[in-house]
Every structure is written in structure tokens, then in C-alpha cells.
JSON list of C-alpha atoms in Angstrom, two decimals:
[
{"chain": "A", "resi": 1, "resn": "MET", "atom": "CA", "xyz": [112.26, 111.66, 106.04]},
{"chain": "A", "resi": 2, "resn": "LYS", "atom": "CA", "xyz": [113.21, 108.08, 106.94]},
{"chain": "A", "resi": 3, "resn": "ARG", "atom": "CA", "xyz": [110.53, 106.68, 104.63]},
{"chain": "A", "resi": 4, "resn": "PHE", "atom": "CA", "xyz": [111.80, 108.81, 101.75]},
{"chain": "A", "resi": 5, "resn": "LEU", "atom": "CA", "xyz": [115.39, 107.64, 102.39]},
{"chain": "A", "resi": 6, "resn": "VAL", "atom": "CA", "xyz": [114.35, 103.97, 102.56]},
{"chain": "A", "resi": 7, "resn": "PHE", "atom": "CA", "xyz": [112.24, 104.32, 99.39]},
{"chain": "A", "resi": 8, "resn": "THR", "atom": "CA", "xyz": [115.13, 106.04, 97.58]},
{"chain": "A", "resi": 9, "resn": "LEU", "atom": "CA", "xyz": [117.61, 103.33, 98.61]},
{"chain": "A", "resi": 10, "resn": "ILE", "atom": "CA", "xyz": [115.25, 100.52, 97.55]},
{"chain": "A", "resi": 11, "resn": "ALA", "atom": "CA", "xyz": [114.64, 102.21, 94.19]},
{"chain": "A", "resi": 12, "resn": "LEU", "atom": "CA", "xyz": [118.39, 102.73, 93.71]},
{"chain": "A", "resi": 13, "resn": "PHE", "atom": "CA", "xyz": [119.22, 99.07, 94.47]},
{"chain": "A", "resi": 14, "resn": "ALA", "atom": "CA", "xyz": [116.38, 97.80, 92.25]},
{"chain": "A", "resi": 15, "resn": "THR", "atom": "CA", "xyz": [117.47, 99.99, 89.34]},
{"chain": "A", "resi": 16, "resn": "THR", "atom": "CA", "xyz": [121.11, 98.95, 89.74]},
{"chain": "A", "resi": 17, "resn": "GLY", "atom": "CA", "xyz": [120.14, 95.26, 89.85]},
{"chain": "A", "resi": 18, "resn": "LEU", "atom": "CA", "xyz": [117.95, 95.64, 86.77]},
{"chain": "A", "resi": 19, "resn": "LEU", "atom": "CA", "xyz": [120.73, 97.33, 84.81]},
{"chain": "A", "resi": 20, "resn": "LEU", "atom": "CA", "xyz": [123.31, 94.73, 85.79]},
{"chain": "A", "resi": 21, "resn": "THR", "atom": "CA", "xyz": [121.14, 91.83, 84.63]},
{"chain": "A", "resi": 22, "resn": "HIS", "atom": "CA", "xyz": [120.98, 93.25, 81.10]},
{"chain": "A", "resi": 23, "resn": "LEU", "atom": "CA", "xyz": [124.68, 93.85, 80.54]},
{"chain": "A", "resi": 24, "resn": "SER", "atom": "CA", "xyz": [125.82, 92.28, 77.32]},
{"chain": "A", "resi": 25, "resn": "ALA", "atom": "CA", "xyz": [128.74, 89.86, 77.23]},
{"chain": "A", "resi": 26, "resn": "TYR", "atom": "CA", "xyz": [131.47, 91.43, 75.10]},
{"chain": "A", "resi": 27, "resn": "ASP", "atom": "CA", "xyz": [135.26, 91.66, 74.90]},
{"chain": "A", "resi": 28, "resn": "ASP", "atom": "CA", "xyz": [137.79, 92.62, 72.22]},
{"chain": "A", "resi": 29, "resn": "ASN", "atom": "CA", "xyz": [141.54, 92.85, 71.87]},
{"chain": "A", "resi": 30, "resn": "GLY", "atom": "CA", "xyz": [144.13, 93.77, 69.26]},
{"chain": "A", "resi": 31, "resn": "ASP", "atom": "CA", "xyz": [147.87, 93.54, 68.69]},
{"chain": "A", "resi": 32, "resn": "TYR", "atom": "CA", "xyz": [149.41, 95.83, 66.12]},
{"chain": "A", "resi": 33, "resn": "GLY", "atom": "CA", "xyz": [152.63, 97.52, 65.06]},
{"chain": "A", "resi": 34, "resn": "TYR", "atom": "CA", "xyz": [155.75, 97.14, 62.99]},
{"chain": "A", "resi": 35, "resn": "ALA", "atom": "CA", "xyz": [157.67, 93.87, 63.05]},
{"chain": "A", "resi": 36, "resn": "GLY", "atom": "CA", "xyz": [161.03, 94.08, 64.76]},
{"chain": "A", "resi": 37, "resn": "THR", "atom": "CA", "xyz": [164.52, 93.72, 63.36]},
{"chain": "A", "resi": 38, "resn": "PRO", "atom": "CA", "xyz": [165.48, 92.59, 60.72]},
{"chain": "A", "resi": 39, "resn": "PHE", "atom": "CA", "xyz": [162.09, 93.23, 59.09]},
{"chain": "A", "resi": 40, "resn": "GLU", "atom": "CA", "xyz": [161.83, 96.71, 57.60]},
{"chain": "A", "resi": 41, "resn": "ASP", "atom": "CA", "xyz": [158.48, 98.40, 57.09]},
{"chain": "A", "resi": 42, "resn": "VAL", "atom": "CA", "xyz": [156.42, 95.27, 57.68]},
{"chain": "A", "resi": 43, "resn": "TYR", "atom": "CA", "xyz": [153.30, 96.33, 59.56]},
{"chain": "A", "resi": 44, "resn": "GLY", "atom": "CA", "xyz": [150.54, 94.08, 60.82]},
{"chain": "A", "resi": 45, "resn": "TYR", "atom": "CA", "xyz": [147.71, 93.67, 63.25]},
{"chain": "A", "resi": 46, "resn": "ALA", "atom": "CA", "xyz": [145.59, 90.91, 64.71]},
{"chain": "A", "resi": 47, "resn": "TRP", "atom": "CA", "xyz": [142.09, 91.60, 66.06]},
{"chain": "A", "resi": 48, "resn": "VAL", "atom": "CA", "xyz": [139.43, 89.53, 67.83]},
{"chain": "A", "resi": 49, "resn": "THR", "atom": "CA", "xyz": [136.01, 90.40, 69.24]},
{"chain": "A", "resi": 50, "resn": "VAL", "atom": "CA", "xyz": [133.81, 87.98, 71.19]},
{"chain": "A", "resi": 51, "resn": "TRP", "atom": "CA", "xyz": [130.20, 88.59, 72.26]},
{"chain": "A", "resi": 52, "resn": "TYR", "atom": "CA", "xyz": [126.95, 86.94, 73.18]},
{"chain": "A", "resi": 53, "resn": "ASP", "atom": "CA", "xyz": [124.11, 88.05, 70.93]},
{"chain": "A", "resi": 54, "resn": "THR", "atom": "CA", "xyz": [121.27, 88.28, 73.45]},
{"chain": "A", "resi": 55, "resn": "GLU", "atom": "CA", "xyz": [118.61, 88.89, 70.79]},
{"chain": "A", "resi": 56, "resn": "PHE", "atom": "CA", "xyz": [119.25, 85.52, 69.11]},
{"chain": "A", "resi": 57, "resn": "SER", "atom": "CA", "xyz": [121.01, 83.70, 72.03]},
{"chain": "A", "resi": 58, "resn": "ILE", "atom": "CA", "xyz": [124.12, 83.01, 69.95]},
{"chain": "A", "resi": 59, "resn": "PRO", "atom": "CA", "xyz": [127.77, 83.35, 71.05]},
{"chain": "A", "resi": 60, "resn": "LYS", "atom": "CA", "xyz": [129.89, 84.81, 68.24]},
{"chain": "A", "resi": 61, "resn": "SER", "atom": "CA", "xyz": [133.50, 85.75, 67.54]},
{"chain": "A", "resi": 62, "resn": "TYR", "atom": "CA", "xyz": [134.88, 88.08, 64.87]},
{"chain": "A", "resi": 63, "resn": "HIS", "atom": "CA", "xyz": [138.50, 87.71, 63.73]},
{"chain": "A", "resi": 64, "resn": "HIS", "atom": "CA", "xyz": [140.57, 89.94, 61.47]},
{"chain": "A", "resi": 65, "resn": "PHE", "atom": "CA", "xyz": [144.18, 90.40, 60.44]},
{"chain": "A", "resi": 66, "resn": "PHE", "atom": "CA", "xyz": [146.02, 92.77, 58.14]},
{"chain": "A", "resi": 67, "resn": "LEU", "atom": "CA", "xyz": [149.63, 92.77, 56.96]},
{"chain": "A", "resi": 68, "resn": "THR", "atom": "CA", "xyz": [151.48, 95.14, 54.66]},
{"chain": "A", "resi": 69, "resn": "ASN", "atom": "CA", "xyz": [154.97, 94.34, 53.45]},
{"chain": "A", "resi": 70, "resn": "GLY", "atom": "CA", "xyz": [156.97, 97.47, 52.70]},
{"chain": "A", "resi": 71, "resn": "GLY", "atom": "CA", "xyz": [160.19, 95.61, 53.49]},
{"chain": "A", "resi": 72, "resn": "GLY", "atom": "CA", "xyz": [162.99, 94.30, 51.35]},
{"chain": "A", "resi": 73, "resn": "VAL", "atom": "CA", "xyz": [162.05, 90.61, 51.18]},
{"chain": "A", "resi": 74, "resn": "PRO", "atom": "CA", "xyz": [158.86, 88.59, 50.59]},
{"chain": "A", "resi": 75, "resn": "VAL", "atom": "CA", "xyz": [157.38, 87.22, 53.81]},
{"chain": "A", "resi": 76, "resn": "ALA", "atom": "CA", "xyz": [155.48, 84.02, 54.50]},
{"chain": "A", "resi": 77, "resn": "CYS", "atom": "CA", "xyz": [152.34, 84.76, 56.49]},
{"chain": "A", "resi": 78, "resn": "TYR", "atom": "CA", "xyz": [150.47, 82.22, 58.63]},
{"chain": "A", "resi": 79, "resn": "ASN", "atom": "CA", "xyz": [147.15, 83.27, 60.20]},
{"chain": "A", "resi": 80, "resn": "LEU", "atom": "CA", "xyz": [144.97, 81.28, 62.57]},
{"chain": "A", "resi": 81, "resn": "PHE", "atom": "CA", "xyz": [141.51, 82.20, 63.89]},
{"chain": "A", "resi": 82, "resn": "GLU", "atom": "CA", "xyz": [140.19, 80.09, 66.79]},
{"chain": "A", "resi": 83, "resn": "ALA", "atom": "CA", "xyz": [137.07, 80.21, 68.97]},
{"chain": "A", "resi": 84, "resn": "ASP", "atom": "CA", "xyz": [135.84, 77.93, 71.74]},
{"chain": "A", "resi": 85, "resn": "VAL", "atom": "CA", "xyz": [132.85, 77.78, 74.10]},
{"chain": "A", "resi": 86, "resn": "ASP", "atom": "CA", "xyz": [133.34, 76.07, 77.49]},
{"chain": "A", "resi": 87, "resn": "GLY", "atom": "CA", "xyz": [130.55, 75.27, 79.92]},
{"chain": "A", "resi": 88, "resn": "PRO", "atom": "CA", "xyz": [128.15, 72.62, 81.18]},
{"chain": "A", "resi": 89, "resn": "SER", "atom": "CA", "xyz": [127.69, 71.14, 77.66]},
{"chain": "A", "resi": 90, "resn": "VAL", "atom": "CA", "xyz": [130.25, 70.22, 75.03]},
{"chain": "A", "resi": 91, "resn": "VAL", "atom": "CA", "xyz": [130.41, 72.76, 72.22]},
{"chain": "A", "resi": 92, "resn": "LEU", "atom": "CA", "xyz": [132.85, 71.94, 69.43]},
{"chain": "A", "resi": 93, "resn": "PRO", "atom": "CA", "xyz": [135.59, 74.54, 68.88]},
{"chain": "A", "resi": 94, "resn": "GLN", "atom": "CA", "xyz": [135.98, 76.21, 65.50]},
{"chain": "A", "resi": 95, "resn": "SER", "atom": "CA", "xyz": [139.08, 77.37, 63.66]},
{"chain": "A", "resi": 96, "resn": "LYS", "atom": "CA", "xyz": [140.26, 78.65, 60.31]},
{"chain": "A", "resi": 97, "resn": "GLY", "atom": "CA", "xyz": [143.87, 78.98, 59.21]},
{"chain": "A", "resi": 98, "resn": "ASP", "atom": "CA", "xyz": [145.69, 80.00, 56.08]},
{"chain": "A", "resi": 99, "resn": "PHE", "atom": "CA", "xyz": [149.16, 80.42, 54.60]},
{"chain": "A", "resi": 100, "resn": "ARG", "atom": "CA", "xyz": [150.15, 82.93, 51.95]},
{"chain": "A", "resi": 101, "resn": "TRP", "atom": "CA", "xyz": [153.18, 84.74, 50.59]},
{"chain": "A", "resi": 102, "resn": "VAL", "atom": "CA", "xyz": [153.12, 88.51, 50.84]},
{"chain": "A", "resi": 103, "resn": "PRO", "atom": "CA", "xyz": [155.41, 90.00, 48.17]},
{"chain": "A", "resi": 104, "resn": "ILE", "atom": "CA", "xyz": [157.34, 93.25, 48.68]},
{"chain": "A", "resi": 105, "resn": "ASN", "atom": "CA", "xyz": [155.03, 96.30, 48.52]},
{"chain": "A", "resi": 106, "resn": "ASP", "atom": "CA", "xyz": [151.92, 94.13, 48.80]},
{"chain": "A", "resi": 107, "resn": "GLU", "atom": "CA", "xyz": [149.43, 93.38, 51.56]},
{"chain": "A", "resi": 108, "resn": "ALA", "atom": "CA", "xyz": [147.22, 90.58, 52.86]},
{"chain": "A", "resi": 109, "resn": "SER", "atom": "CA", "xyz": [144.15, 90.44, 55.07]},
{"chain": "A", "resi": 110, "resn": "ASP", "atom": "CA", "xyz": [141.39, 88.07, 56.11]},
{"chain": "A", "resi": 111, "resn": "THR", "atom": "CA", "xyz": [138.23, 88.21, 58.20]},
{"chain": "A", "resi": 112, "resn": "HIS", "atom": "CA", "xyz": [136.03, 85.49, 59.64]},
{"chain": "A", "resi": 113, "resn": "THR", "atom": "CA", "xyz": [133.09, 85.25, 62.06]},
{"chain": "A", "resi": 114, "resn": "PHE", "atom": "CA", "xyz": [132.22, 82.10, 64.02]},
{"chain": "A", "resi": 115, "resn": "SER", "atom": "CA", "xyz": [128.74, 81.44, 65.45]},
{"chain": "A", "resi": 116, "resn": "PHE", "atom": "CA", "xyz": [127.91, 78.65, 67.90]},
{"chain": "A", "resi": 117, "resn": "ASP", "atom": "CA", "xyz": [124.57, 76.84, 67.89]},
{"chain": "A", "resi": 118, "resn": "MET", "atom": "CA", "xyz": [123.48, 76.41, 71.51]},
{"chain": "A", "resi": 119, "resn": "THR", "atom": "CA", "xyz": [120.28, 74.48, 70.71]},
{"chain": "A", "resi": 120, "resn": "GLY", "atom": "CA", "xyz": [119.90, 71.53, 73.07]},
{"chain": "A", "resi": 121, "resn": "LYS", "atom": "CA", "xyz": [122.77, 72.60, 75.34]},
{"chain": "A", "resi": 122, "resn": "LEU", "atom": "CA", "xyz": [122.41, 72.54, 79.14]},
{"chain": "A", "resi": 123, "resn": "SER", "atom": "CA", "xyz": [121.64, 75.86, 80.76]},
{"chain": "A", "resi": 124, "resn": "GLY", "atom": "CA", "xyz": [124.33, 77.49, 82.86]},
{"chain": "A", "resi": 125, "resn": "GLU", "atom": "CA", "xyz": [127.36, 79.76, 82.67]},
{"chain": "A", "resi": 126, "resn": "TYR", "atom": "CA", "xyz": [129.60, 79.44, 79.60]},
{"chain": "A", "resi": 127, "resn": "THR", "atom": "CA", "xyz": [132.83, 81.12, 78.55]},
{"chain": "A", "resi": 128, "resn": "LEU", "atom": "CA", "xyz": [133.52, 82.16, 74.96]},
{"chain": "A", "resi": 129, "resn": "ASP", "atom": "CA", "xyz": [137.22, 82.47, 74.05]},
{"chain": "A", "resi": 130, "resn": "GLY", "atom": "CA", "xyz": [138.58, 83.75, 70.75]},
{"chain": "A", "resi": 131, "resn": "SER", "atom": "CA", "xyz": [142.07, 84.30, 69.36]},
{"chain": "A", "resi": 132, "resn": "THR", "atom": "CA", "xyz": [143.69, 85.65, 66.22]},
{"chain": "A", "resi": 133, "resn": "ASP", "atom": "CA", "xyz": [147.33, 84.74, 65.59]},
{"chain": "A", "resi": 134, "resn": "ILE", "atom": "CA", "xyz": [149.61, 85.89, 62.78]},
{"chain": "A", "resi": 135, "resn": "ASP", "atom": "CA", "xyz": [153.18, 84.74, 62.23]},
{"chain": "A", "resi": 136, "resn": "ILE", "atom": "CA", "xyz": [155.51, 85.94, 59.51]},
{"chain": "A", "resi": 137, "resn": "GLU", "atom": "CA", "xyz": [158.81, 84.44, 58.39]},
{"chain": "A", "resi": 138, "resn": "ALA", "atom": "CA", "xyz": [161.45, 85.57, 55.90]},
{"chain": "A", "resi": 139, "resn": "ASP", "atom": "CA", "xyz": [164.57, 84.21, 54.26]},
{"chain": "A", "resi": 140, "resn": "PHE", "atom": "CA", "xyz": [166.96, 87.15, 54.36]},
{"chain": "A", "resi": 141, "resn": "ASN", "atom": "CA", "xyz": [169.99, 85.05, 53.27]},
{"chain": "A", "resi": 142, "resn": "ASN", "atom": "CA", "xyz": [168.23, 83.44, 50.26]},
{"chain": "A", "resi": 143, "resn": "ASP", "atom": "CA", "xyz": [169.32, 80.01, 51.45]},
{"chain": "A", "resi": 144, "resn": "GLY", "atom": "CA", "xyz": [165.82, 78.53, 51.57]},
{"chain": "A", "resi": 145, "resn": "GLU", "atom": "CA", "xyz": [165.54, 78.67, 55.37]},
{"chain": "A", "resi": 146, "resn": "THR", "atom": "CA", "xyz": [163.82, 81.30, 57.45]},
{"chain": "A", "resi": 147, "resn": "GLU", "atom": "CA", "xyz": [166.11, 83.26, 59.71]},
{"chain": "A", "resi": 148, "resn": "SER", "atom": "CA", "xyz": [163.54, 85.54, 61.28]},
{"chain": "A", "resi": 149, "resn": "THR", "atom": "CA", "xyz": [160.00, 85.26, 62.57]},
{"chain": "A", "resi": 150, "resn": "TRP", "atom": "CA", "xyz": [157.58, 87.77, 64.08]},
{"chain": "A", "resi": 151, "resn": "PRO", "atom": "CA", "xyz": [154.18, 87.22, 65.77]},
{"chain": "A", "resi": 152, "resn": "TRP", "atom": "CA", "xyz": [151.05, 89.27, 66.43]},
{"chain": "A", "resi": 153, "resn": "ARG", "atom": "CA", "xyz": [148.61, 87.79, 68.99]},
{"chain": "A", "resi": 154, "resn": "ALA", "atom": "CA", "xyz": [145.14, 88.88, 70.11]},
{"chain": "A", "resi": 155, "resn": "SER", "atom": "CA", "xyz": [142.77, 87.06, 72.45]},
{"chain": "A", "resi": 156, "resn": "ALA", "atom": "CA", "xyz": [139.47, 87.89, 74.11]},
{"chain": "A", "resi": 157, "resn": "SER", "atom": "CA", "xyz": [137.11, 86.13, 76.50]},
{"chain": "A", "resi": 158, "resn": "THR", "atom": "CA", "xyz": [133.62, 86.72, 77.87]},
{"chain": "A", "resi": 159, "resn": "LYS", "atom": "CA", "xyz": [131.16, 84.86, 80.08]},
{"chain": "A", "resi": 160, "resn": "PHE", "atom": "CA", "xyz": [127.47, 84.44, 79.29]},
{"chain": "A", "resi": 161, "resn": "VAL", "atom": "CA", "xyz": [124.52, 82.53, 80.69]},
{"chain": "A", "resi": 162, "resn": "TRP", "atom": "CA", "xyz": [122.60, 80.20, 78.40]}
]
């Protein structure tokens, strides 16, 4: 009986260790909802997903935003996608930003994926961080200056071994 128990425990620990070594590095996050006062019927969301593609040994991040303006005034929309890999070697960060006007009863969206080339980098533990930020502004008084702003923010992070 003792031999069976010891064998079972060893098999259980070995199986658990094997499964844990093959977990993929992945994280995602989103921020969504209606903008607050004084915006009316302006809905948006920011989304980011980060992962380490084990098949090709490439860290990647996927960024997306969407905005629909059902309100009473055009809004200025600023979006910024950013991704960064930190670890034993220097890996240059990547970003993409844009500005656009979103007229009343119109919408805007954008999507981008970043991939990081790890060729020639030192082995070790790295962290992949990604963020998607959206800011809107509006001029409710028609005086040329924005009186109101509203943000959506999403960030995700995952560790991987290169």
C-alpha cells in the first residue's frame, strides 16, 4: 500500500510540474462604457491583449479601440497603443497613436498588433507590457476650447522566459 501511495504521489507531482512548465504567457484587459457628464450617448472601449507565442518564440500585443458618438457635439478622439518588453536585453518599445474627429452619429475604431524580434537577445525572464489609451474632448460652448474630457484605459502584462 505504501509503494502505491508513493508511486501515486510521485506521478501526481511529475504531472503537475510538466503541466506548469507548458503554461502559456497571456493576459488581457478592457475598459468600456459610456462617457460621463456632460457627454451624452458617447460609448467607447479600449482593449489590449499580450501573449508570448511559444510556437515561434515571439512576444506580441494586440490593441483595439472603438468609439461611437451618439451625443450632441463632435468629439476629438486621441488613441495611443503602446507595448514594451523588459528583461536582460534591451528591446525597443513600440507605439502607434492617432487623432481624429468623430462627428455626431458616427464612430471610429482602430486595431494594431506589435511583434518583438528576440533574435540575439540574452536568455532569461522578460516582461511584456501593453496598453491602449483613448481620450475624448469636446467643445460644448463653441468657444474653441475643450471643456470636457473622458478617458478609457486598458493595460496588460505577462512574464515569459526567452
